XYZ file of C-alpha atoms in Angstrom:
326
model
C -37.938 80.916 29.329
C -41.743 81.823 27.799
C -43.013 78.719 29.258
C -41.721 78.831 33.384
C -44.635 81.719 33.612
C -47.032 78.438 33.414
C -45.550 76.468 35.812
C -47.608 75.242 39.031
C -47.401 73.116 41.630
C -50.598 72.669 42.426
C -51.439 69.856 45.124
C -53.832 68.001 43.240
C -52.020 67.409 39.758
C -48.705 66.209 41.771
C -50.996 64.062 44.296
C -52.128 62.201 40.721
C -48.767 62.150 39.699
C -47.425 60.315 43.043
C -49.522 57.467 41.549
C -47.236 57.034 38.639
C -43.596 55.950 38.232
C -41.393 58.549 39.369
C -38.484 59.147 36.096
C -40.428 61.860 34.033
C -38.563 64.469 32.700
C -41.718 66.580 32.035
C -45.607 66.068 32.891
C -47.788 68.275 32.000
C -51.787 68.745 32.410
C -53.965 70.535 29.558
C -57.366 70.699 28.248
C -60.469 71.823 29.817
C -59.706 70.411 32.820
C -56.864 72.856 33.489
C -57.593 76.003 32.032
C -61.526 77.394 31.851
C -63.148 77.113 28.284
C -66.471 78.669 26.904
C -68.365 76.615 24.803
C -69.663 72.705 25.672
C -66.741 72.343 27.835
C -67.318 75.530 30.019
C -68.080 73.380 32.584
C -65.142 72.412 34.750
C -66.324 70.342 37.889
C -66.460 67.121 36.156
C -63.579 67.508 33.489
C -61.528 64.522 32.821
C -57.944 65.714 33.594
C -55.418 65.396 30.957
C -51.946 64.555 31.041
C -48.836 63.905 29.013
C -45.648 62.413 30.782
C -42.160 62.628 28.706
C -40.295 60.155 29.504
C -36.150 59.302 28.303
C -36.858 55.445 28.441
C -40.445 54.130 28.097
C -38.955 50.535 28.346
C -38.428 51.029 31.959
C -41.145 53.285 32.650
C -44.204 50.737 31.297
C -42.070 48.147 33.114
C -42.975 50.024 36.297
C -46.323 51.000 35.211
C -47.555 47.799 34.896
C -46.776 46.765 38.353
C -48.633 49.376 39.734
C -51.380 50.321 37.073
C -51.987 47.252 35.623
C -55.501 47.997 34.736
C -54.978 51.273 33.335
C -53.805 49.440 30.234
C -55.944 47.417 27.157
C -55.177 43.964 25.847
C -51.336 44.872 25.118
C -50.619 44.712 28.592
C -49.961 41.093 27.851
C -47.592 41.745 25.441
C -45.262 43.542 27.643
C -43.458 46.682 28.017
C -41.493 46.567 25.039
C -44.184 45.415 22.651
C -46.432 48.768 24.578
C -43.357 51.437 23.603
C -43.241 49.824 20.032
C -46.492 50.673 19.340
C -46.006 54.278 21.425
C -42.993 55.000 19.150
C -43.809 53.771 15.978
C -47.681 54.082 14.959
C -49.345 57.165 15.787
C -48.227 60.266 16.559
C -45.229 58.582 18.981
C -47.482 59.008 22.162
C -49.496 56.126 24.122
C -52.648 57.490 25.425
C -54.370 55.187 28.668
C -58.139 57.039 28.458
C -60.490 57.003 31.440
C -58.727 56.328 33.927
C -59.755 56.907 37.866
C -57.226 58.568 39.756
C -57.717 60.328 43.013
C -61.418 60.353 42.630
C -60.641 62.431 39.537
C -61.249 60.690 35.684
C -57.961 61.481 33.974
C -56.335 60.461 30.735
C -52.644 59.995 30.252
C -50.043 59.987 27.605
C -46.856 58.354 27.309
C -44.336 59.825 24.838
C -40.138 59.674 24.931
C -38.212 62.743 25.462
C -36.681 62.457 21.862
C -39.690 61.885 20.032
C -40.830 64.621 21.887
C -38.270 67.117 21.142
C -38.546 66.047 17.323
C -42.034 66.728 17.000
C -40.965 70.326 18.935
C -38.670 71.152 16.822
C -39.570 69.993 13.586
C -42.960 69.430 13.538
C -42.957 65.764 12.323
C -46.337 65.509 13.706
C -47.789 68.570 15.464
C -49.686 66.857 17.929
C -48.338 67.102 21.376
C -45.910 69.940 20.304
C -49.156 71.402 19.370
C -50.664 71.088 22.365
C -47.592 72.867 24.326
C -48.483 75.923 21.936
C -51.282 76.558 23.999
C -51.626 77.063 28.335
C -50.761 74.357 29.914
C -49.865 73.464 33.907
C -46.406 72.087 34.070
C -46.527 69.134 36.811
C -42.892 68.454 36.845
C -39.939 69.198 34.768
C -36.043 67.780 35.012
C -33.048 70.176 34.035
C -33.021 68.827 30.506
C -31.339 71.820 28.337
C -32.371 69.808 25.164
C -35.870 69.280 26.035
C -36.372 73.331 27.482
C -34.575 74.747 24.516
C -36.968 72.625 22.007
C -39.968 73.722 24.440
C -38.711 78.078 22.932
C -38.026 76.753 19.674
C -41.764 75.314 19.561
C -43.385 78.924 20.690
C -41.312 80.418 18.283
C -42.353 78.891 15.461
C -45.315 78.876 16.671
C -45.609 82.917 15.925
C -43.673 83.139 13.205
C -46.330 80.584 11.256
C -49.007 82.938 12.854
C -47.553 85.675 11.053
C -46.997 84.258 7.909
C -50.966 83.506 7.720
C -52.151 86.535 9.550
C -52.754 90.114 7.368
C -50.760 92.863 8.063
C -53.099 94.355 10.459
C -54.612 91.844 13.317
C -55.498 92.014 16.950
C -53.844 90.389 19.736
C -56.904 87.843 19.667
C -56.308 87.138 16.000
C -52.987 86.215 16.673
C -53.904 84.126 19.769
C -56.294 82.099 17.636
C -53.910 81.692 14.997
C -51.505 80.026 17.117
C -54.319 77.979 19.118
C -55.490 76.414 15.658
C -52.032 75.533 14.273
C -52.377 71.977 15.315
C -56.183 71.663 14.372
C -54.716 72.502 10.519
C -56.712 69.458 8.729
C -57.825 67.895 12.080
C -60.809 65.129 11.094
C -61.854 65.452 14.307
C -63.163 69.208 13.721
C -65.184 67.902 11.660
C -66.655 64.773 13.667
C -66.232 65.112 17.268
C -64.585 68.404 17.682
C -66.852 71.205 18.562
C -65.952 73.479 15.477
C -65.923 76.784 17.835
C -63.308 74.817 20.043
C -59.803 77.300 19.226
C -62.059 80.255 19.905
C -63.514 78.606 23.092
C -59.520 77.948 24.146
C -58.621 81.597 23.472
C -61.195 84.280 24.776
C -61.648 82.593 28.413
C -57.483 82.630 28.349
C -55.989 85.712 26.970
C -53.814 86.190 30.162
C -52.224 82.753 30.282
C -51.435 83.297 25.930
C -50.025 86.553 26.754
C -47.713 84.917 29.582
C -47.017 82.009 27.034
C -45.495 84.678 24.535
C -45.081 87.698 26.176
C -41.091 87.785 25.635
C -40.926 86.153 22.231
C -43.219 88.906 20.738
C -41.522 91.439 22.653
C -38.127 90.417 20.475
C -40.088 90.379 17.318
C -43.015 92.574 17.731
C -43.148 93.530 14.292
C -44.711 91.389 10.880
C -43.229 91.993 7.691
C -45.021 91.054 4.696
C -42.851 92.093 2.473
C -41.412 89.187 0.166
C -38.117 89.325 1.755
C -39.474 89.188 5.230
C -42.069 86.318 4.697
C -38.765 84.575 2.863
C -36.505 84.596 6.621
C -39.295 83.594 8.367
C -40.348 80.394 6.229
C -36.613 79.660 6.112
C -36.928 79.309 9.696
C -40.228 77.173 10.022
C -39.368 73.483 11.118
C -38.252 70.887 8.589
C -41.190 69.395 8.014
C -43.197 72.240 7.468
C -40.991 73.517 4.729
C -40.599 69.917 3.329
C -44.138 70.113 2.908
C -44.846 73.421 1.413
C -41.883 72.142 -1.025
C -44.014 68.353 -1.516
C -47.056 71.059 -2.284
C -45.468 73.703 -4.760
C -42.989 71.779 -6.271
C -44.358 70.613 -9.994
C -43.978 66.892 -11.024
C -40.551 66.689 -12.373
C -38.865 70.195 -11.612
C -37.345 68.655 -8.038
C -36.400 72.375 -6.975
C -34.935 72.127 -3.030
C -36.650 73.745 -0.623
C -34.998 77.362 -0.473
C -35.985 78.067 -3.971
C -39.635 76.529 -3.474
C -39.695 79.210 -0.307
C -38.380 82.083 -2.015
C -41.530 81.818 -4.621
C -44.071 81.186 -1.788
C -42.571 83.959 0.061
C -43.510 86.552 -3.241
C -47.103 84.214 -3.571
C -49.897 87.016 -2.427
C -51.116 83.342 -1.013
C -48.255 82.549 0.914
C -50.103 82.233 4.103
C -52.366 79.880 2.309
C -49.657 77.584 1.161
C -48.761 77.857 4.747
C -51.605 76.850 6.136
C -52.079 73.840 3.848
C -48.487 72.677 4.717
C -49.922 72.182 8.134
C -52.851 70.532 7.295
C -50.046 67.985 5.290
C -48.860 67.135 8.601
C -51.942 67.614 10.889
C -54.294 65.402 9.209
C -52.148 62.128 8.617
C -51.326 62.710 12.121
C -54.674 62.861 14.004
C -56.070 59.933 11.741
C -53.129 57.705 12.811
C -53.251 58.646 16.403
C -57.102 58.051 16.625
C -57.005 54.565 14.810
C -54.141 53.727 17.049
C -56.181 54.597 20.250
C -58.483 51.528 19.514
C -55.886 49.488 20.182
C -54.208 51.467 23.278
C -57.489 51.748 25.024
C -59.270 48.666 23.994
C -62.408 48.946 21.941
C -64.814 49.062 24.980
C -63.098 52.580 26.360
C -62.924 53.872 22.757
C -66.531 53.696 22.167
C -66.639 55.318 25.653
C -64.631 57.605 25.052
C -65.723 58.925 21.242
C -69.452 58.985 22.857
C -68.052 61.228 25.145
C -66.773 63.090 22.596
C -69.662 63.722 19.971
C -71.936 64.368 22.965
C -69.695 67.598 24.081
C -69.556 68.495 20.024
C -73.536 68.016 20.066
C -74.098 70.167 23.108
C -72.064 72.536 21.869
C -74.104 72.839 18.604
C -77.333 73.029 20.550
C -76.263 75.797 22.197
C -75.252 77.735 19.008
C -78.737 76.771 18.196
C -80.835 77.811 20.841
């Protein structure tokens, strides 16, 4: 599997996670943190760390939380650990983010998210946010023997690509394709446009060409080939995840006509703008997304941490223009 080539066991990110509740069936670490960035965020020493744990029943795992990190949490900590995976599951994009945290002498942040929302979002796309992050290099921490959860993990890549393809021209380089990929999730983002340093998918890619090329080294080995031809952009939008295609279909379909989605495809696919219609399907599902997430974090974090935190982030978006700049 595409993704194993990632894994590590590096000391440090399992000596943060012996400071959590033990039933994950996947923890990962991302960001700049992790992997070396150009740009505003080039500089690594005093990265936050970023994590997401999966987790098959966040009831349980808050439960345990609490007792030992009972001041990692806002207000809702009150409220208990169901009240906590209500608002995980059900607002947002179905992940609970604890910012600014202090762990090990390291400043981390954390998210929360259950194995099936998880593997929705993976395989559908219902929200592209941290199925979009697993489309670019991360460290896996730790990882169960969940065939479910590693199978949606391959279905994610490779959708990833074929979406790549369907926007790219015929001709691209490998970097072109790398930065397709990297910006899938950042389709519509608000947060490229205020806090977001707008060079940040090209500041992800160039510094990590190697770890991309591990990432999908055997999925574009068994489809190495695009084919813009109608018929071959038409199999690979019938395989894009649900929502993706529901979209496209919510986008193309004129009021009153109610075509299903295989017919709204098959025109797209013989559009000379398919890859546009493709790209704006994203942005459908990106933008609600990161708007609902953000809001949410107010009340995950508590306000005091989410002005922290937002500071923190139009400063690195500022520097980051200063340098283009100067």
């Amino acid at each position: 599997m595409a993704l194993q080539a990632l894994q590590s066991s590096g000391v440090a990110f399992r000596k943060i996670l012996s400071h959590f509740p033990e039933e994950l069936s996947l923890a990962f670490a991302y960001g700049s943190g992790v992997y070396r960035q150009a740009g505003p965020s080039s500089d690594q020493k005093n990265a936050m760390l970023d994590f997401v744990f999966t987790v098959d029943d966040p009831v349980a795992w808050h439960s345990k939380n609490l007792k030992k990190n009972w001041n990692h949490y806002s207000f809702l900590k009150v409220l208990g650990p169901r009240i906590i995976t209500a608002v995980q599951n059900n607002y947002g994009a179905g992940v609970y983010y604890n910012p600014l945290i202090t762990c090990d002498g390291r400043l981390i942040k954390y998210g929360v998210i259950s194995t099936s929302v998880l593997i929705e979002d993976l395989v559908n796309w219902n929200n592209l946010y941290i199925a979009g992050r697993l489309q670019k290099p991360v460290k896996i921490v730790a990882m169960n023997e969940d065939v479910a959860l590693r199978s949606a993990l391959d279905q994610n890549l490779k959708s990833a690509v074929t979406a790549a393809f369907l926007m790219l021209p015929e001709s691209f380089s490998e970097e072109d394709l790398f930065t397709e990929i990297a910006g899938l999730s950042y389709s519509g983002d608000f947060r490229m446009v205020v806090g977001e340093d707008k060079a940040k998918v090209l500041n992800i890619v160039k510094p990590n060409m190697a770890h991309f090329r591990e990432l999908y080294g055997s999925i574009l080995q068994e489809s190495p080939q695009i084919d813009k031809s109608p018929e071959g952009q038409f199999t690979q939008l019938m395989t894009l995840p649900k929502t993706l295609q529901q979209q496209i279909n919510h986008i193309m379909d004129p009021p009153g006509k109610n075509r299903d989605v295989e017919e709204t495809l098959f025109q797209v696919a013989h559009d000379p703008d398919c890859g546009d219609v493709v790209r704006l399907g994203l942005a459908a599902i990106v933008r609600p997304s990161s708007i609902r997430q953000s809001t949410k974090g107010v009340l995950t974090a508590g306000l005091k941490k989410s002005v922290v935190y937002s500071s923190l982030k139009l400063h690195k978006m500022w520097k980051g223009r200063l340098r283009k700049t100067s």
